[in-house]
N, CA and C of each residue as an Amber inpcrd file, in Angstrom:
protein
   369
  15.5530000   8.9450000 -19.5620000  14.1680000   8.8080000 -19.1920000
  14.0970000   8.2330000 -17.7760000  13.3380000   8.9030000 -16.9400000
  13.1710000   8.4610000 -15.5530000  11.8640000   7.6820000 -15.4340000
  11.9390000   6.4740000 -14.8660000  10.7710000   5.6250000 -14.6340000
  10.5670000   5.5100000 -13.1370000   9.3430000   5.7240000 -12.6990000
   9.0180000   5.5650000 -11.2890000   7.9200000   4.5170000 -11.1820000
   8.0480000   3.6520000 -10.1680000   7.0840000   2.5800000  -9.9390000
   6.3820000   2.8450000  -8.6120000   5.0580000   2.9210000  -8.6640000
   4.2480000   3.1590000  -7.4670000   3.3300000   1.9650000  -7.2520000
   2.8300000   1.8380000  -6.0350000   1.8850000   0.7830000  -5.7080000
   1.9840000   0.4330000  -4.2480000   1.0110000  -0.3220000  -3.7570000
   1.0580000  -0.7330000  -2.3560000   2.1880000  -1.7330000  -2.1050000
   2.5090000  -1.9230000  -0.8360000   3.4890000  -2.9320000  -0.4590000
   3.0790000  -4.2750000  -1.0470000   4.0400000  -5.0690000  -1.4430000
   3.8710000  -6.4170000  -1.9860000   3.3640000  -6.4340000  -3.4140000
   3.2990000  -5.2890000  -4.0690000   2.8410000  -5.2670000  -5.4600000
   3.9590000  -5.6260000  -6.4320000   5.2190000  -5.5140000  -5.9980000
   6.3520000  -5.8640000  -6.8470000   7.1550000  -4.6630000  -7.3210000
   6.8930000  -3.5010000  -6.7600000   7.5300000  -2.2880000  -7.2680000
   9.0470000  -2.2540000  -7.0590000   9.5370000  -2.6780000  -5.9190000
  10.9880000  -2.6510000  -5.6670000  11.7250000  -3.6110000  -6.5880000
  11.1640000  -4.7900000  -6.7670000  11.7850000  -5.7880000  -7.6400000
  11.8080000  -5.2990000  -9.0840000  10.6850000  -4.7410000  -9.5470000
  10.6290000  -4.2360000 -10.9170000  11.6240000  -3.0930000 -11.1070000
  11.6730000  -2.1610000 -10.1840000  12.6090000  -1.0400000 -10.3090000
  14.0560000  -1.5390000 -10.3630000  14.3820000  -2.5330000  -9.5590000
  15.7470000  -3.0900000  -9.5710000  16.0580000  -3.7340000 -10.9210000
  15.0950000  -4.4390000 -11.4760000  15.3190000  -5.0740000 -12.7830000
  15.5020000  -4.0210000 -13.8750000  14.7340000  -2.9630000 -13.8040000
  14.8820000  -1.8910000 -14.7890000  16.2320000  -1.2000000 -14.6420000
  16.6720000  -0.9810000 -13.4030000  17.9950000  -0.3760000 -13.1790000
  19.1090000  -1.2680000 -13.7130000  18.9570000  -2.5810000 -13.5510000
  19.9710000  -3.5190000 -14.0460000  20.1280000  -3.4120000 -15.5630000
  19.0910000  -2.9470000 -16.2220000  19.1440000  -2.7480000 -17.6720000
  19.6300000  -1.3540000 -18.0530000  19.9730000  -0.5640000 -17.0360000
  20.4950000   0.7700000 -17.3020000  19.4670000   1.8810000 -17.2800000
  18.2370000   1.5800000 -16.9050000  17.2090000   2.6100000 -16.8140000
  17.3350000   3.3870000 -15.5080000  16.9350000   4.6130000 -15.5420000
  16.8400000   5.4340000 -14.3380000  15.4770000   5.1190000 -13.7280000
  15.4210000   4.1060000 -12.8950000  14.1490000   3.6220000 -12.3410000
  14.2200000   3.5610000 -10.8280000  13.0980000   3.8800000 -10.2070000
  13.0130000   3.7960000  -8.7470000  11.5800000   3.4910000  -8.3520000
  11.4270000   2.9850000  -7.1420000  10.0930000   2.8140000  -6.5840000
   9.8400000   3.9950000  -5.6640000   8.5820000   4.2890000  -5.4420000
   8.2320000   5.4130000  -4.5950000   7.5960000   4.9220000  -3.2990000
   7.8150000   5.6420000  -2.2440000   7.2180000   5.2970000  -0.9480000
   5.8960000   6.0280000  -0.7540000   5.2330000   6.3390000  -1.8460000
   3.9630000   7.0670000  -1.8000000   2.9420000   6.3650000  -0.9140000
   2.9890000   5.0490000  -0.8310000   2.0440000   4.2940000  -0.0120000
   2.1920000   4.5930000   1.4740000   3.2760000   5.2790000   1.8700000
   3.5060000   5.6240000   3.2660000   3.3910000   7.1300000   3.5210000
   2.9380000   7.8840000   2.5110000   2.8790000   9.3340000   2.6240000
   1.4570000   9.8490000   2.4600000   1.1470000  10.8890000   3.2190000
  -0.1610000  11.5350000   3.0810000  -0.1280000  12.6760000   2.0720000
   1.0130000  12.9030000   1.4230000   1.1320000  13.9330000   0.3920000
   0.7700000  13.2580000  -0.9360000  -0.4170000  13.5600000  -1.4800000
  -0.9170000  12.8080000  -2.6440000   0.0050000  12.7980000  -3.8500000
   0.7200000  13.8760000  -4.0980000   1.5530000  13.9500000  -5.2990000
   3.0520000  13.8770000  -4.9950000   3.4080000  13.2570000  -3.8800000
   4.8200000  13.1220000  -3.5310000   5.5980000  12.4370000  -4.6580000
   5.0050000  11.4410000  -5.2980000   5.6570000  10.7170000  -6.3980000
   6.1020000  11.6810000  -7.4990000   5.3810000  12.7750000  -7.6250000
   5.6210000  13.7550000  -8.6830000   6.5980000  14.8440000  -8.2290000
   6.6230000  15.1310000  -6.9500000   7.4480000  16.2100000  -6.4140000
   8.9190000  15.8240000  -6.2980000   9.1930000  14.5880000  -5.9030000
  10.5600000  14.1230000  -5.7240000  11.0110000  13.3680000  -6.9650000
  11.9260000  13.9350000  -7.6880000  12.4220000  13.3120000  -8.9260000
  11.2740000  12.9250000  -9.8520000  10.5710000  13.8930000 -10.4140000
   9.4100000  13.5970000 -11.2540000   9.7740000  12.6390000 -12.3990000
   8.9530000  11.6370000 -12.6310000   9.2530000  10.6560000 -13.6770000
   8.7530000  11.0900000 -15.0500000   9.3490000  10.4830000 -16.0590000
   8.8230000  10.6050000 -17.4230000   7.7310000   9.5670000 -17.6360000
   7.8770000   8.4350000 -16.9380000   6.9160000   7.3360000 -17.0240000
   6.5860000   6.8920000 -15.6020000   5.2920000   6.8030000 -15.3010000
   4.8400000   6.3130000 -14.0020000   4.1030000   4.9960000 -14.2010000
   4.6050000   3.9660000 -13.5490000   3.9930000   2.6340000 -13.5940000
   3.3640000   2.3740000 -12.2390000   2.1040000   1.9620000 -12.2500000
   1.3960000   1.6530000 -11.0060000   1.1290000   0.1590000 -10.9600000
   1.7110000  -0.5120000  -9.9820000   1.4630000  -1.9280000  -9.7650000
   0.4680000  -2.0680000  -8.6230000  -0.5500000  -2.8910000  -8.8190000
  -1.5670000  -3.0740000  -7.7890000  -1.5310000  -4.5100000  -7.2930000
  -2.0750000  -4.7360000  -6.1080000  -2.1140000  -6.0690000  -5.5180000
  -3.3190000  -6.1550000  -4.5910000  -3.9090000  -7.3340000  -4.5200000
  -5.0050000  -7.5860000  -3.5970000  -4.4960000  -8.2360000  -2.3230000
  -5.3750000  -8.3150000  -1.3420000  -4.9820000  -8.8420000  -0.0360000
  -4.5200000 -10.3000000  -0.1120000  -5.2380000 -11.1330000  -0.8480000
  -4.8600000 -12.5540000  -0.9180000  -3.4620000 -12.7170000  -1.5190000
  -3.2040000 -12.0080000  -2.6050000  -1.8770000 -12.0920000  -3.2290000
  -0.8080000 -11.5220000  -2.2970000  -1.1040000 -10.4420000  -1.6090000
  -0.1530000  -9.8770000  -0.6530000   0.1880000 -10.9110000   0.4100000
  -0.8080000 -11.7030000   0.8110000  -0.5700000 -12.7750000   1.7760000
   0.3750000 -13.8230000   1.2400000   0.2100000 -14.1760000  -0.0440000
   1.1180000 -15.1480000  -0.6680000   2.5420000 -14.6050000  -0.7240000
   2.6530000 -13.2980000  -0.7500000   3.9650000 -12.6570000  -0.8100000
   4.4880000 -12.3000000   0.5840000   3.8430000 -12.8390000   1.6190000
   4.3340000 -12.6920000   2.9810000   3.9370000 -11.4200000   3.6960000
   2.8530000 -10.7740000   3.2950000   2.4960000  -9.4860000   3.8790000
   1.2560000  -9.5000000   4.7670000   0.8910000 -10.6010000   5.3380000
  -0.2800000 -10.6400000   6.2020000   0.1700000 -10.8450000   7.6380000
  -0.5230000 -10.2140000   8.5680000  -0.1740000 -10.3030000   9.9790000
   0.5100000  -9.0370000  10.4350000   0.6940000  -8.9070000  11.7250000
   1.3720000  -7.7520000  12.3020000   0.7500000  -6.4380000  11.8210000
  -0.5920000  -6.3770000  11.7870000  -1.2800000  -5.1560000  11.3790000
  -1.4900000  -5.0190000   9.8910000  -1.0290000  -5.9820000   9.1290000
  -1.1900000  -5.9320000   7.6730000  -2.4700000  -6.6920000   7.3360000
  -3.5500000  -5.9640000   7.1010000  -4.8450000  -6.5590000   6.7910000
  -5.5270000  -5.7140000   5.7190000  -6.7880000  -6.0020000   5.4110000
  -7.4810000  -5.2790000   4.3550000  -7.5700000  -3.7810000   4.6580000
  -7.7830000  -3.4360000   5.9110000  -7.8680000  -2.0180000   6.2730000
  -6.5390000  -1.3030000   5.9830000  -5.4260000  -1.9640000   6.2750000
  -4.1210000  -1.3460000   6.0210000  -3.8580000  -1.2330000   4.5200000
  -4.2210000  -2.2680000   3.7690000  -4.0600000  -2.2140000   2.3190000
  -4.9300000  -1.0980000   1.7390000  -6.1550000  -0.9810000   2.2250000
  -7.0410000   0.0970000   1.7670000  -6.4550000   1.4690000   2.0810000
  -5.8290000   1.6090000   3.2570000  -5.1860000   2.8690000   3.6220000
  -4.0590000   3.1950000   2.6450000  -3.2340000   2.2040000   2.3450000
  -2.1510000   2.4320000   1.3850000  -2.7160000   2.8520000   0.0340000
  -3.7520000   2.1550000  -0.4160000  -4.3340000   2.4850000  -1.7230000
  -4.9570000   3.8770000  -1.7270000  -5.5100000   4.2990000  -0.5920000
  -6.0730000   5.6530000  -0.5400000  -4.9630000   6.6990000  -0.6350000
  -3.7900000   6.3960000  -0.1070000  -2.6530000   7.3090000  -0.2130000
  -2.1020000   7.3530000  -1.6450000  -2.4250000   6.3390000  -2.4230000
  -1.8940000   6.2080000  -3.7800000  -2.8570000   6.6870000  -4.8640000
  -4.0130000   7.2310000  -4.4930000  -5.0320000   7.5740000  -5.4790000
  -4.4880000   8.4890000  -6.5740000  -3.6590000   9.4610000  -6.2130000
  -3.1500000  10.4180000  -7.1930000  -2.2190000   9.7300000  -8.1990000
  -1.3580000   8.8640000  -7.6990000  -0.4540000   8.1330000  -8.5880000
  -1.2400000   7.2130000  -9.5210000  -2.2360000   6.5310000  -8.9810000
  -3.0350000   5.6340000  -9.8280000  -3.7700000   6.4220000 -10.9040000
  -4.2940000   7.5730000 -10.5430000  -5.0390000   8.4050000 -11.4770000
  -4.1480000   8.9520000 -12.5950000  -2.8630000   9.1440000 -12.3120000
  -1.9550000   9.7680000 -13.2740000  -0.9350000   8.8060000 -13.8950000
  -1.0600000   7.5300000 -13.6270000  -0.0480000   6.5940000 -14.1310000
  -0.1540000   6.4160000 -15.6490000   0.9810000   6.0550000 -16.2260000
   1.0280000   5.7420000 -17.6520000   0.6520000   4.2900000 -17.9000000
   0.9870000   3.4300000 -16.9560000   0.6540000   2.0090000 -17.0370000
   0.1200000   1.5530000 -15.6920000  -1.0870000   0.9830000 -15.6930000
  -1.6780000   0.3760000 -14.5000000  -1.6300000  -1.1320000 -14.7010000
  -1.0260000  -1.8400000 -13.7450000  -0.8840000  -3.2890000 -13.8790000
  -1.2450000  -3.9910000 -12.5770000  -2.3980000  -4.6940000 -12.5410000
  -2.7030000  -5.5260000 -11.3770000  -1.7760000  -6.7390000 -11.3990000
  -1.1160000  -7.0230000 -10.2900000  -0.0980000  -8.0720000 -10.2850000
  -0.5620000  -9.3800000  -9.6400000  -1.8170000  -9.4530000  -9.2200000
  -2.3140000 -10.6970000  -8.6240000  -2.1350000 -11.8510000  -9.6060000
  -1.5660000 -12.9440000  -9.1020000  -1.3600000 -14.1270000  -9.9270000
  -0.1730000 -14.0380000 -10.8690000   0.5960000 -12.9680000 -10.7850000
   1.7450000 -12.7950000 -11.6740000   3.0380000 -13.0330000 -10.9010000
   3.9840000 -13.6820000 -11.5550000   5.3180000 -13.8400000 -10.9590000
   6.1360000 -12.5770000 -11.2360000   7.2980000 -12.4830000 -10.5950000
   8.1980000 -11.3620000 -10.8620000   8.5630000 -11.3100000 -12.3400000
   8.7900000 -12.4740000 -12.9420000   9.1080000 -12.5310000 -14.3670000
   7.9380000 -12.0650000 -15.2200000   6.7040000 -12.4580000 -14.8420000
   5.5130000 -12.0240000 -15.5810000   5.3870000 -10.5030000 -15.5490000
   5.5750000  -9.9340000 -14.3750000   5.4620000  -8.4790000 -14.2230000
   6.5110000  -7.7820000 -15.0790000   7.7450000  -8.2430000 -14.9780000
   8.8370000  -7.6360000 -15.7380000   8.5890000  -7.7460000 -17.2450000
   8.1200000  -8.8900000 -17.6960000   7.8630000  -9.0850000 -19.1200000
   6.7440000  -8.1720000 -19.6070000   5.6940000  -8.0430000 -18.8170000
   4.5690000  -7.1840000 -19.2130000   5.0050000  -5.7290000 -19.3000000
   5.7930000  -5.2720000 -18.3300000   6.2760000  -3.8930000 -18.3360000
   7.2380000  -3.6700000 -19.4980000   8.1250000  -4.6180000 -19.7440000
   9.0670000  -4.5020000 -20.8630000   8.3090000  -4.3970000 -22.1800000
   7.2770000  -5.1940000 -22.3270000   6.4520000  -5.1540000 -23.5350000
   5.7880000  -3.7820000 -23.6870000   5.2350000  -3.2700000 -22.5950000
   4.5780000  -1.9650000 -22.6380000   5.5850000  -0.8580000 -22.9850000
   6.7580000  -0.9030000 -22.3650000   7.7790000   0.1080000 -22.6540000
   8.1870000   0.0590000 -24.1220000   8.3400000  -1.1420000 -24.6450000
   8.7080000  -1.2860000 -26.0550000   7.6000000  -0.7510000 -26.9600000
   6.3590000  -1.0950000 -26.6560000   5.2180000  -0.6190000 -27.4480000
   5.1260000   0.9030000 -27.4650000   5.5820000   1.5290000 -26.4100000
   5.4980000   2.9770000 -26.2840000   6.8240000   3.6790000 -26.5770000
   7.7260000   2.9540000 -27.2270000   8.9730000   3.5580000 -27.6730000
   9.9470000   3.9150000 -26.5710000   9.8240000   3.2920000 -25.4130000
  10.6870000   3.6160000 -24.2860000  11.8820000   2.6820000 -24.1780000
  11.8440000   1.5570000 -24.8550000  12.9200000   0.5690000 -24.7540000
  12.8950000  -0.2930000 -26.0100000  14.0160000  -0.8090000 -26.4050000
  14.0720000  -1.6650000 -27.5730000  13.9820000  -3.1300000 -27.1720000
  13.6650000  -3.9820000 -28.1270000  13.5380000  -5.4150000 -27.8550000
  14.8450000  -6.0040000 -27.3270000  15.9770000  -5.4430000 -27.7310000
  17.2660000  -5.9860000 -27.2980000  17.5290000  -5.7490000 -25.8010000
  16.7620000  -4.8630000 -25.1820000  16.9770000  -4.6270000 -23.7560000
  15.8320000  -5.1950000 -22.9160000  15.1960000  -6.2500000 -23.4290000
  14.0780000  -6.8650000 -22.7030000  14.5250000  -7.3500000 -21.3450000
  13.6170000  -7.3260000 -20.4010000  13.9090000  -7.7010000 -19.0200000
  14.0320000  -9.2010000 -18.8940000
C-alpha cells in the first residue's frame, strides 16, 4: 500500500512520511505545494491513501516558516496549488497546535481504523 502525504510547507508532511517509512510503509510526501499541475500528486506514483496535513500561518511561524517571503499570501498560494489533493484526500488533518507525535498518533489511529495498519505497528 502506497501512502502519500500532501500539504503546505510546515504542515508536518516530511516528518510524518519518514515515520511511516520507518515502520515499513511505502510513504512519501509530495511537492504539490510547489507545482501548478493540480493532480501531480496523483500522476507521480499514485497513492492508495492520500493524507492531507494543513497548517495556518501562526503555526507555520512557530515551526520556523515566517520571513523571507513566507507570509499569508505565500501560504494561500501553496494552498491554492493543493486544492485538488485536499478535495481528494482520504484523511484531512489540520495540524495547528499538534506536535509531531500528536500528528503521527492521529494518523496511526486513522490507518488502523481503516484497516491499513495493525495496532502492533503504531507510530
